[in-house]
Amino acid sequence: MKKKSTFIWYLFLTPTLIGIAVFMIYPIFEAFRISFFMSNGTVEKWVGLKNYSQVLQSKTFWKAVYNTFFIGFFQLAISIPLGFTLASLINGLKWGKDFFKSLFFIPYITSIVAAAMVFMYVLHPEMGILNFILAKVGLPTSTWLAQPQTARWGAVVLAVWHELGFVVVISLANLQTIPRQLYEAAEIDGANRFQKWLYITIPKMKSTFAFFIVMGWIASLQRFSETYILGGLQGSPMRSLYTIVGFIYERGFGGNEYGIASAAAYILFMMILVFTLFNIKLSKLKV
């Protein structure tokens, strides 16, 4: 009777297992196989490691790597300290915590494609609200998406706006797990609010910061949708918004060079693996 019940359970799971095998596991191995072939989708020719060599010698690929790391680094460098500081301020409020959590979390649940389309107007040099605010406070305005350097910073502003809510909500959840006795003991010793924040709160948030860095780098290395909306297939202007995934998309779906695109995808996989292990080791995050 028990064997029959187990068989029925596996029978119901079969469609899901077939879907995972066909749409998730098979493409991983197929992409790895194609990375050793020159393939246009219909004709294949064995080339060994030539595709990997071409990708690693491509100036366009390293341009994409630079842009991806530039946007990812400054996104994390701004959003994590800013989000944690906002979370600390909200955690100290006696009322309105839920309101501010909802306020900051709304951008995170907004579609990044829709957000990028809105930011095309936010960053508009004449009608954009960002230049309007900068002008009002006496700071220089910019043409943002018209120049390579400012276009990258425009992508950073969008990324920070989108990810800030995630940092705030997760930080708030972890701030509320810190034992109150630690703060009470510090008060008895004469510590002020800043000293308690510096010597108790920040050290207790170490694992949370490591989590933000690891997850943030993984997401940053996979960046594509928003830069595609802002800069198109070639990441204009002058490929300043051209990312690693953009390179894979352009060579694969734009140029029918599936061998090159697959090789670039596995190089990206190795980058993500190395950075994740490095960050875990550096931060001593327990997984």
PDB file of C-alpha atoms in Angstrom:
ATOM      1  CA  MET A   1       0.000   0.000   0.000  1.00  0.00           C
ATOM      2  CA  LYS A   2       2.881   2.315   0.921  1.00  0.00           C
ATOM      3  CA  LYS A   3       4.722   1.529  -2.351  1.00  0.00           C
ATOM      4  CA  LYS A   4       1.568   2.296  -4.335  1.00  0.00           C
ATOM      5  CA  SER A   5       1.171   5.653  -2.560  1.00  0.00           C
ATOM      6  CA  THR A   6       4.828   6.550  -3.273  1.00  0.00           C
ATOM      7  CA  PHE A   7       4.401   5.618  -6.932  1.00  0.00           C
ATOM      8  CA  ILE A   8       1.379   7.946  -7.239  1.00  0.00           C
ATOM      9  CA  TRP A   9       3.365  10.819  -5.724  1.00  0.00           C
ATOM     10  CA  TYR A  10       6.169  10.328  -8.246  1.00  0.00           C
ATOM     11  CA  LEU A  11       3.598  10.018 -11.031  1.00  0.00           C
ATOM     12  CA  PHE A  12       2.209  13.476 -10.218  1.00  0.00           C
ATOM     13  CA  LEU A  13       5.746  14.883 -10.022  1.00  0.00           C
ATOM     14  CA  THR A  14       6.724  13.498 -13.433  1.00  0.00           C
ATOM     15  CA  PRO A  15       5.513  16.494 -15.555  1.00  0.00           C
ATOM     16  CA  THR A  16       7.456  18.906 -13.315  1.00  0.00           C
ATOM     17  CA  LEU A  17      10.614  16.769 -13.419  1.00  0.00           C
ATOM     18  CA  ILE A  18      10.360  16.510 -17.223  1.00  0.00           C
ATOM     19  CA  GLY A  19       9.977  20.311 -17.444  1.00  0.00           C
ATOM     20  CA  ILE A  20      13.054  20.890 -15.251  1.00  0.00           C
ATOM     21  CA  ALA A  21      15.093  18.395 -17.289  1.00  0.00           C
ATOM     22  CA  VAL A  22      14.061  19.829 -20.685  1.00  0.00           C
ATOM     23  CA  PHE A  23      14.038  23.569 -19.953  1.00  0.00           C
ATOM     24  CA  MET A  24      16.717  23.906 -17.227  1.00  0.00           C
ATOM     25  CA  ILE A  25      19.201  21.020 -17.173  1.00  0.00           C
ATOM     26  CA  TYR A  26      19.411  20.210 -20.893  1.00  0.00           C
ATOM     27  CA  PRO A  27      20.165  23.869 -21.969  1.00  0.00           C
ATOM     28  CA  ILE A  28      23.083  24.000 -19.502  1.00  0.00           C
ATOM     29  CA  PHE A  29      24.802  20.978 -21.053  1.00  0.00           C
ATOM     30  CA  GLU A  30      23.804  21.940 -24.608  1.00  0.00           C
ATOM     31  CA  ALA A  31      25.317  25.430 -24.206  1.00  0.00           C
ATOM     32  CA  PHE A  32      28.527  23.868 -22.885  1.00  0.00           C
ATOM     33  CA  ARG A  33      28.660  21.551 -25.937  1.00  0.00           C
ATOM     34  CA  ILE A  34      27.983  24.372 -28.410  1.00  0.00           C
ATOM     35  CA  SER A  35      30.749  26.469 -26.839  1.00  0.00           C
ATOM     36  CA  PHE A  36      33.247  24.121 -28.561  1.00  0.00           C
ATOM     37  CA  PHE A  37      31.625  24.508 -31.994  1.00  0.00           C
ATOM     38  CA  MET A  38      31.318  27.264 -34.570  1.00  0.00           C
ATOM     39  CA  SER A  39      27.534  27.240 -34.859  1.00  0.00           C
ATOM     40  CA  ASN A  40      24.941  29.424 -36.588  1.00  0.00           C
ATOM     41  CA  GLY A  41      22.046  27.269 -35.391  1.00  0.00           C
ATOM     42  CA  THR A  42      21.984  24.950 -38.420  1.00  0.00           C
ATOM     43  CA  VAL A  43      25.643  24.202 -39.302  1.00  0.00           C
ATOM     44  CA  GLU A  44      28.204  23.202 -36.685  1.00  0.00           C
ATOM     45  CA  LYS A  45      31.971  22.823 -36.938  1.00  0.00           C
ATOM     46  CA  TRP A  46      34.261  21.671 -34.110  1.00  0.00           C
ATOM     47  CA  VAL A  47      36.716  24.438 -33.104  1.00  0.00           C
ATOM     48  CA  GLY A  48      37.755  23.322 -29.609  1.00  0.00           C
ATOM     49  CA  LEU A  49      38.726  26.233 -27.328  1.00  0.00           C
ATOM     50  CA  LYS A  50      38.840  28.767 -30.177  1.00  0.00           C
ATOM     51  CA  ASN A  51      35.538  30.379 -29.115  1.00  0.00           C
ATOM     52  CA  TYR A  52      36.857  30.956 -25.585  1.00  0.00           C
ATOM     53  CA  SER A  53      40.070  32.400 -27.015  1.00  0.00           C
ATOM     54  CA  GLN A  54      38.141  34.779 -29.291  1.00  0.00           C
ATOM     55  CA  VAL A  55      35.969  36.007 -26.438  1.00  0.00           C
ATOM     56  CA  LEU A  56      38.940  36.616 -24.128  1.00  0.00           C
ATOM     57  CA  GLN A  57      40.823  38.492 -26.883  1.00  0.00           C
ATOM     58  CA  SER A  58      37.809  40.630 -27.824  1.00  0.00           C
ATOM     59  CA  LYS A  59      38.127  44.318 -26.839  1.00  0.00           C
ATOM     60  CA  THR A  60      34.331  44.573 -27.003  1.00  0.00           C
ATOM     61  CA  PHE A  61      34.007  41.816 -24.389  1.00  0.00           C
ATOM     62  CA  TRP A  62      36.432  43.546 -21.998  1.00  0.00           C
ATOM     63  CA  LYS A  63      34.539  46.807 -22.563  1.00  0.00           C
ATOM     64  CA  ALA A  64      31.415  44.954 -21.448  1.00  0.00           C
ATOM     65  CA  VAL A  65      33.285  43.559 -18.417  1.00  0.00           C
ATOM     66  CA  TYR A  66      34.427  47.082 -17.424  1.00  0.00           C
ATOM     67  CA  ASN A  67      30.904  48.515 -17.700  1.00  0.00           C
ATOM     68  CA  THR A  68      29.389  45.611 -15.756  1.00  0.00           C
ATOM     69  CA  PHE A  69      31.898  45.946 -12.905  1.00  0.00           C
ATOM     70  CA  PHE A  70      31.703  49.768 -12.876  1.00  0.00           C
ATOM     71  CA  ILE A  71      27.918  49.834 -12.492  1.00  0.00           C
ATOM     72  CA  GLY A  72      27.890  46.890 -10.061  1.00  0.00           C
ATOM     73  CA  PHE A  73      30.637  48.273  -7.812  1.00  0.00           C
ATOM     74  CA  PHE A  74      29.119  51.728  -7.387  1.00  0.00           C
ATOM     75  CA  GLN A  75      25.623  50.301  -6.997  1.00  0.00           C
ATOM     76  CA  LEU A  76      26.789  48.227  -4.019  1.00  0.00           C
ATOM     77  CA  ALA A  77      29.053  50.969  -2.645  1.00  0.00           C
ATOM     78  CA  ILE A  78      26.103  53.387  -2.524  1.00  0.00           C
ATOM     79  CA  SER A  79      23.024  51.243  -1.895  1.00  0.00           C
ATOM     80  CA  ILE A  80      24.344  49.134   1.024  1.00  0.00           C
ATOM     81  CA  PRO A  81      25.584  51.995   3.314  1.00  0.00           C
ATOM     82  CA  LEU A  82      22.644  54.223   2.337  1.00  0.00           C
ATOM     83  CA  GLY A  83      20.064  51.451   2.793  1.00  0.00           C
ATOM     84  CA  PHE A  84      21.536  50.392   6.144  1.00  0.00           C
ATOM     85  CA  THR A  85      21.584  53.997   7.410  1.00  0.00           C
ATOM     86  CA  LEU A  86      17.954  54.496   6.375  1.00  0.00           C
ATOM     87  CA  ALA A  87      17.006  51.202   8.040  1.00  0.00           C
ATOM     88  CA  SER A  88      18.737  52.296  11.266  1.00  0.00           C
ATOM     89  CA  LEU A  89      16.813  55.593  11.252  1.00  0.00           C
ATOM     90  CA  ILE A  90      13.503  53.847  10.553  1.00  0.00           C
ATOM     91  CA  ASN A  91      14.208  51.266  13.289  1.00  0.00           C
ATOM     92  CA  GLY A  92      14.518  54.082  15.813  1.00  0.00           C
ATOM     93  CA  LEU A  93      11.078  55.501  14.998  1.00  0.00           C
ATOM     94  CA  LYS A  94       8.220  54.982  17.432  1.00  0.00           C
ATOM     95  CA  TRP A  95       5.606  55.066  14.689  1.00  0.00           C
ATOM     96  CA  GLY A  96       5.422  54.916  10.881  1.00  0.00           C
ATOM     97  CA  LYS A  97       7.828  51.977  10.421  1.00  0.00           C
ATOM     98  CA  ASP A  98       5.441  50.074   8.152  1.00  0.00           C
ATOM     99  CA  PHE A  99       4.802  53.185   6.058  1.00  0.00           C
ATOM    100  CA  PHE A 100       8.505  53.792   5.398  1.00  0.00           C
ATOM    101  CA  LYS A 101       9.171  50.085   4.751  1.00  0.00           C
ATOM    102  CA  SER A 102       6.422  50.098   2.111  1.00  0.00           C
ATOM    103  CA  LEU A 103       7.646  53.403   0.682  1.00  0.00           C
ATOM    104  CA  PHE A 104      11.193  52.153   0.135  1.00  0.00           C
ATOM    105  CA  PHE A 105      10.160  48.637  -0.960  1.00  0.00           C
ATOM    106  CA  ILE A 106       7.866  49.769  -3.797  1.00  0.00           C
ATOM    107  CA  PRO A 107      10.767  50.414  -6.246  1.00  0.00           C
ATOM    108  CA  TYR A 108      12.140  46.900  -5.628  1.00  0.00           C
ATOM    109  CA  ILE A 109       8.894  45.193  -6.696  1.00  0.00           C
ATOM    110  CA  THR A 110       8.588  47.481  -9.717  1.00  0.00           C
ATOM    111  CA  SER A 111       9.534  45.832 -13.015  1.00  0.00           C
ATOM    112  CA  ILE A 112      13.100  46.863 -13.897  1.00  0.00           C
ATOM    113  CA  VAL A 113      12.048  47.245 -17.539  1.00  0.00           C
ATOM    114  CA  ALA A 114       9.243  49.646 -16.604  1.00  0.00           C
ATOM    115  CA  ALA A 115      11.591  51.480 -14.211  1.00  0.00           C
ATOM    116  CA  ALA A 116      14.213  51.883 -16.956  1.00  0.00           C
ATOM    117  CA  MET A 117      11.606  53.358 -19.314  1.00  0.00           C
ATOM    118  CA  VAL A 118      10.552  55.843 -16.631  1.00  0.00           C
ATOM    119  CA  PHE A 119      14.191  56.731 -15.913  1.00  0.00           C
ATOM    120  CA  MET A 120      14.698  57.655 -19.569  1.00  0.00           C
ATOM    121  CA  TYR A 121      12.479  60.620 -18.716  1.00  0.00           C
ATOM    122  CA  VAL A 122      13.916  61.118 -15.214  1.00  0.00           C
ATOM    123  CA  LEU A 123      17.398  61.472 -16.779  1.00  0.00           C
ATOM    124  CA  HIS A 124      16.221  63.652 -19.682  1.00  0.00           C
ATOM    125  CA  PRO A 125      18.599  66.671 -19.864  1.00  0.00           C
ATOM    126  CA  GLU A 126      15.812  69.258 -20.235  1.00  0.00           C
ATOM    127  CA  MET A 127      12.586  67.727 -18.919  1.00  0.00           C
ATOM    128  CA  GLY A 128      14.058  65.260 -16.386  1.00  0.00           C
ATOM    129  CA  ILE A 129      13.321  65.663 -12.682  1.00  0.00           C
ATOM    130  CA  LEU A 130      16.902  64.761 -11.680  1.00  0.00           C
ATOM    131  CA  ASN A 131      18.396  67.746 -13.494  1.00  0.00           C
ATOM    132  CA  PHE A 132      15.564  69.911 -12.120  1.00  0.00           C
ATOM    133  CA  ILE A 133      16.484  68.935  -8.532  1.00  0.00           C
ATOM    134  CA  LEU A 134      20.229  69.373  -9.158  1.00  0.00           C
ATOM    135  CA  ALA A 135      19.623  72.860 -10.585  1.00  0.00           C
ATOM    136  CA  LYS A 136      17.432  73.826  -7.623  1.00  0.00           C
ATOM    137  CA  VAL A 137      20.149  72.944  -5.086  1.00  0.00           C
ATOM    138  CA  GLY A 138      22.856  74.668  -7.128  1.00  0.00           C
ATOM    139  CA  LEU A 139      24.630  71.557  -8.456  1.00  0.00           C
ATOM    140  CA  PRO A 140      25.708  71.131 -12.107  1.00  0.00           C
ATOM    141  CA  THR A 141      23.284  69.323 -14.386  1.00  0.00           C
ATOM    142  CA  SER A 142      24.224  66.673 -16.956  1.00  0.00           C
ATOM    143  CA  THR A 143      23.164  65.279 -20.310  1.00  0.00           C
ATOM    144  CA  TRP A 144      23.252  61.831 -18.614  1.00  0.00           C
ATOM    145  CA  LEU A 145      22.450  59.308 -21.364  1.00  0.00           C
ATOM    146  CA  ALA A 146      24.193  61.327 -24.107  1.00  0.00           C
ATOM    147  CA  GLN A 147      27.772  60.950 -22.769  1.00  0.00           C
ATOM    148  CA  PRO A 148      29.514  57.606 -21.974  1.00  0.00           C
ATOM    149  CA  GLN A 149      30.656  58.437 -18.415  1.00  0.00           C
ATOM    150  CA  THR A 150      27.411  60.076 -17.331  1.00  0.00           C
ATOM    151  CA  ALA A 151      25.394  57.289 -18.984  1.00  0.00           C
ATOM    152  CA  ARG A 152      27.108  54.760 -16.691  1.00  0.00           C
ATOM    153  CA  TRP A 153      26.280  56.957 -13.687  1.00  0.00           C
ATOM    154  CA  GLY A 154      22.686  57.171 -14.922  1.00  0.00           C
ATOM    155  CA  ALA A 155      22.562  53.366 -14.842  1.00  0.00           C
ATOM    156  CA  VAL A 156      24.052  53.455 -11.311  1.00  0.00           C
ATOM    157  CA  VAL A 157      21.328  55.884 -10.148  1.00  0.00           C
ATOM    158  CA  LEU A 158      18.628  53.597 -11.559  1.00  0.00           C
ATOM    159  CA  ALA A 159      20.233  50.494  -9.971  1.00  0.00           C
ATOM    160  CA  VAL A 160      20.533  52.157  -6.548  1.00  0.00           C
ATOM    161  CA  TRP A 161      16.921  53.387  -6.689  1.00  0.00           C
ATOM    162  CA  HIS A 162      15.705  49.893  -7.572  1.00  0.00           C
ATOM    163  CA  GLU A 163      17.758  47.926  -5.003  1.00  0.00           C
ATOM    164  CA  LEU A 164      17.588  50.353  -2.063  1.00  0.00           C
ATOM    165  CA  GLY A 165      14.267  48.988  -0.783  1.00  0.00           C
ATOM    166  CA  PHE A 166      15.639  45.428  -0.615  1.00  0.00           C
ATOM    167  CA  VAL A 167      18.580  46.600   1.518  1.00  0.00           C
ATOM    168  CA  VAL A 168      16.292  48.636   3.801  1.00  0.00           C
ATOM    169  CA  VAL A 169      13.775  45.831   4.430  1.00  0.00           C
ATOM    170  CA  ILE A 170      16.357  43.068   5.009  1.00  0.00           C
ATOM    171  CA  SER A 171      18.429  45.361   7.250  1.00  0.00           C
ATOM    172  CA  LEU A 172      15.345  46.285   9.286  1.00  0.00           C
ATOM    173  CA  ALA A 173      14.475  42.617   9.773  1.00  0.00           C
ATOM    174  CA  ASN A 174      17.992  41.860  11.061  1.00  0.00           C
ATOM    175  CA  LEU A 175      18.217  44.997  13.206  1.00  0.00           C
ATOM    176  CA  GLN A 176      15.192  43.785  15.151  1.00  0.00           C
ATOM    177  CA  THR A 177      16.972  40.494  16.009  1.00  0.00           C
ATOM    178  CA  ILE A 178      19.814  42.212  17.901  1.00  0.00           C
ATOM    179  CA  PRO A 179      19.274  41.545  21.660  1.00  0.00           C
ATOM    180  CA  ARG A 180      18.061  44.643  23.552  1.00  0.00           C
ATOM    181  CA  GLN A 181      20.209  43.625  26.526  1.00  0.00           C
ATOM    182  CA  LEU A 182      23.336  44.640  24.612  1.00  0.00           C
ATOM    183  CA  TYR A 183      22.041  48.214  24.209  1.00  0.00           C
ATOM    184  CA  GLU A 184      20.887  48.357  27.835  1.00  0.00           C
ATOM    185  CA  ALA A 185      24.332  47.213  29.048  1.00  0.00           C
ATOM    186  CA  ALA A 186      25.978  49.844  26.820  1.00  0.00           C
ATOM    187  CA  GLU A 187      23.679  52.557  28.258  1.00  0.00           C
ATOM    188  CA  ILE A 188      24.734  51.579  31.789  1.00  0.00           C
ATOM    189  CA  ASP A 189      28.363  52.008  30.666  1.00  0.00           C
ATOM    190  CA  GLY A 190      27.515  55.510  29.379  1.00  0.00           C
ATOM    191  CA  ALA A 191      27.476  54.869  25.616  1.00  0.00           C
ATOM    192  CA  ASN A 192      25.530  57.358  23.502  1.00  0.00           C
ATOM    193  CA  ARG A 193      23.324  56.446  20.493  1.00  0.00           C
ATOM    194  CA  PHE A 194      26.125  56.819  17.946  1.00  0.00           C
ATOM    195  CA  GLN A 195      28.517  54.661  19.972  1.00  0.00           C
ATOM    196  CA  LYS A 196      25.861  51.938  20.328  1.00  0.00           C
ATOM    197  CA  TRP A 197      25.270  52.056  16.562  1.00  0.00           C
ATOM    198  CA  LEU A 198      29.000  51.935  15.808  1.00  0.00           C
ATOM    199  CA  TYR A 199      30.126  49.278  18.282  1.00  0.00           C
ATOM    200  CA  ILE A 200      27.031  47.060  18.587  1.00  0.00           C
ATOM    201  CA  THR A 201      24.751  47.452  15.578  1.00  0.00           C
ATOM    202  CA  ILE A 202      27.334  47.424  12.777  1.00  0.00           C
ATOM    203  CA  PRO A 203      29.322  44.401  14.052  1.00  0.00           C
ATOM    204  CA  LYS A 204      26.088  42.459  14.534  1.00  0.00           C
ATOM    205  CA  MET A 205      25.122  43.185  10.895  1.00  0.00           C
ATOM    206  CA  LYS A 206      28.311  41.672   9.437  1.00  0.00           C
ATOM    207  CA  SER A 207      26.606  38.572   8.006  1.00  0.00           C
ATOM    208  CA  THR A 208      23.850  40.725   6.507  1.00  0.00           C
ATOM    209  CA  PHE A 209      26.408  42.940   4.735  1.00  0.00           C
ATOM    210  CA  ALA A 210      28.139  39.824   3.384  1.00  0.00           C
ATOM    211  CA  PHE A 211      24.785  38.572   2.090  1.00  0.00           C
ATOM    212  CA  PHE A 212      24.143  41.897   0.319  1.00  0.00           C
ATOM    213  CA  ILE A 213      27.605  41.822  -1.297  1.00  0.00           C
ATOM    214  CA  VAL A 214      27.354  38.228  -2.535  1.00  0.00           C
ATOM    215  CA  MET A 215      23.813  38.557  -3.869  1.00  0.00           C
ATOM    216  CA  GLY A 216      24.510  42.035  -5.241  1.00  0.00           C
ATOM    217  CA  TRP A 217      27.547  40.889  -7.227  1.00  0.00           C
ATOM    218  CA  ILE A 218      25.699  37.915  -8.675  1.00  0.00           C
ATOM    219  CA  ALA A 219      22.827  40.160  -9.809  1.00  0.00           C
ATOM    220  CA  SER A 220      25.227  42.854 -11.079  1.00  0.00           C
ATOM    221  CA  LEU A 221      27.193  40.423 -13.246  1.00  0.00           C
ATOM    222  CA  GLN A 222      23.896  39.329 -14.822  1.00  0.00           C
ATOM    223  CA  ARG A 223      22.774  42.899 -15.559  1.00  0.00           C
ATOM    224  CA  PHE A 224      21.022  43.309 -18.910  1.00  0.00           C
ATOM    225  CA  SER A 225      17.388  44.497 -19.010  1.00  0.00           C
ATOM    226  CA  GLU A 226      17.799  48.072 -17.796  1.00  0.00           C
ATOM    227  CA  THR A 227      20.969  48.786 -19.804  1.00  0.00           C
ATOM    228  CA  TYR A 228      19.287  47.323 -22.889  1.00  0.00           C
ATOM    229  CA  ILE A 229      16.322  49.676 -22.431  1.00  0.00           C
ATOM    230  CA  LEU A 230      18.552  52.708 -21.775  1.00  0.00           C
ATOM    231  CA  GLY A 231      21.236  52.016 -24.412  1.00  0.00           C
ATOM    232  CA  GLY A 232      19.792  49.562 -26.914  1.00  0.00           C
ATOM    233  CA  LEU A 233      21.475  46.418 -28.277  1.00  0.00           C
ATOM    234  CA  GLN A 234      24.925  48.051 -28.515  1.00  0.00           C
ATOM    235  CA  GLY A 235      24.710  49.870 -25.178  1.00  0.00           C
ATOM    236  CA  SER A 236      24.916  53.397 -26.598  1.00  0.00           C
ATOM    237  CA  PRO A 237      26.518  55.877 -26.287  1.00  0.00           C
ATOM    238  CA  MET A 238      29.849  54.343 -27.379  1.00  0.00           C
ATOM    239  CA  ARG A 239      28.955  51.010 -25.739  1.00  0.00           C
ATOM    240  CA  SER A 240      29.084  52.644 -22.288  1.00  0.00           C
ATOM    241  CA  LEU A 241      25.989  50.621 -21.247  1.00  0.00           C
ATOM    242  CA  TYR A 242      27.151  47.422 -22.914  1.00  0.00           C
ATOM    243  CA  THR A 243      27.280  44.597 -20.324  1.00  0.00           C
ATOM    244  CA  ILE A 244      28.528  40.983 -20.385  1.00  0.00           C
ATOM    245  CA  VAL A 245      25.009  39.611 -20.837  1.00  0.00           C
ATOM    246  CA  GLY A 246      24.497  42.239 -23.556  1.00  0.00           C
ATOM    247  CA  PHE A 247      27.574  40.805 -25.325  1.00  0.00           C
ATOM    248  CA  ILE A 248      26.087  37.278 -25.080  1.00  0.00           C
ATOM    249  CA  TYR A 249      22.714  38.500 -26.369  1.00  0.00           C
ATOM    250  CA  GLU A 250      24.197  40.461 -29.286  1.00  0.00           C
ATOM    251  CA  ARG A 251      26.524  37.662 -30.465  1.00  0.00           C
ATOM    252  CA  GLY A 252      23.908  34.954 -29.967  1.00  0.00           C
ATOM    253  CA  PHE A 253      20.594  36.436 -31.069  1.00  0.00           C
ATOM    254  CA  GLY A 254      21.929  39.406 -33.047  1.00  0.00           C
ATOM    255  CA  GLY A 255      24.753  37.673 -34.921  1.00  0.00           C
ATOM    256  CA  ASN A 256      23.738  33.983 -34.829  1.00  0.00           C
ATOM    257  CA  GLU A 257      27.156  33.152 -33.344  1.00  0.00           C
ATOM    258  CA  TYR A 258      25.887  30.657 -30.832  1.00  0.00           C
ATOM    259  CA  GLY A 259      29.322  29.115 -30.181  1.00  0.00           C
ATOM    260  CA  ILE A 260      30.794  32.499 -29.205  1.00  0.00           C
ATOM    261  CA  ALA A 261      27.729  33.378 -27.095  1.00  0.00           C
ATOM    262  CA  SER A 262      27.860  30.022 -25.273  1.00  0.00           C
ATOM    263  CA  ALA A 263      31.588  30.406 -24.564  1.00  0.00           C
ATOM    264  CA  ALA A 264      30.954  33.928 -23.180  1.00  0.00           C
ATOM    265  CA  ALA A 265      28.125  32.548 -21.024  1.00  0.00           C
ATOM    266  CA  TYR A 266      30.456  29.993 -19.429  1.00  0.00           C
ATOM    267  CA  ILE A 267      33.148  32.638 -18.886  1.00  0.00           C
ATOM    268  CA  LEU A 268      30.475  34.690 -17.085  1.00  0.00           C
ATOM    269  CA  PHE A 269      29.573  31.617 -15.028  1.00  0.00           C
ATOM    270  CA  MET A 270      33.217  31.241 -13.962  1.00  0.00           C
ATOM    271  CA  MET A 271      33.356  34.948 -13.021  1.00  0.00           C
ATOM    272  CA  ILE A 272      30.257  34.604 -10.846  1.00  0.00           C
ATOM    273  CA  LEU A 273      31.639  31.438  -9.218  1.00  0.00           C
ATOM    274  CA  VAL A 274      35.030  33.024  -8.476  1.00  0.00           C
ATOM    275  CA  PHE A 275      33.517  36.243  -7.113  1.00  0.00           C
ATOM    276  CA  THR A 276      31.021  34.377  -4.952  1.00  0.00           C
ATOM    277  CA  LEU A 277      33.721  32.147  -3.424  1.00  0.00           C
ATOM    278  CA  PHE A 278      35.999  35.172  -2.968  1.00  0.00           C
ATOM    279  CA  ASN A 279      33.303  37.216  -1.244  1.00  0.00           C
ATOM    280  CA  ILE A 280      32.302  34.304   0.995  1.00  0.00           C
ATOM    281  CA  LYS A 281      35.940  33.769   1.950  1.00  0.00           C
ATOM    282  CA  LEU A 282      36.580  37.481   2.484  1.00  0.00           C
ATOM    283  CA  SER A 283      33.472  38.077   4.549  1.00  0.00           C
ATOM    284  CA  LYS A 284      33.637  34.660   6.284  1.00  0.00           C
ATOM    285  CA  LEU A 285      29.973  34.170   5.450  1.00  0.00           C
ATOM    286  CA  LYS A 286      28.720  30.788   6.641  1.00  0.00           C
ATOM    287  CA  VAL A 287      26.759  28.895   3.974  1.00  0.00           C
TER     288      VAL A 287
END
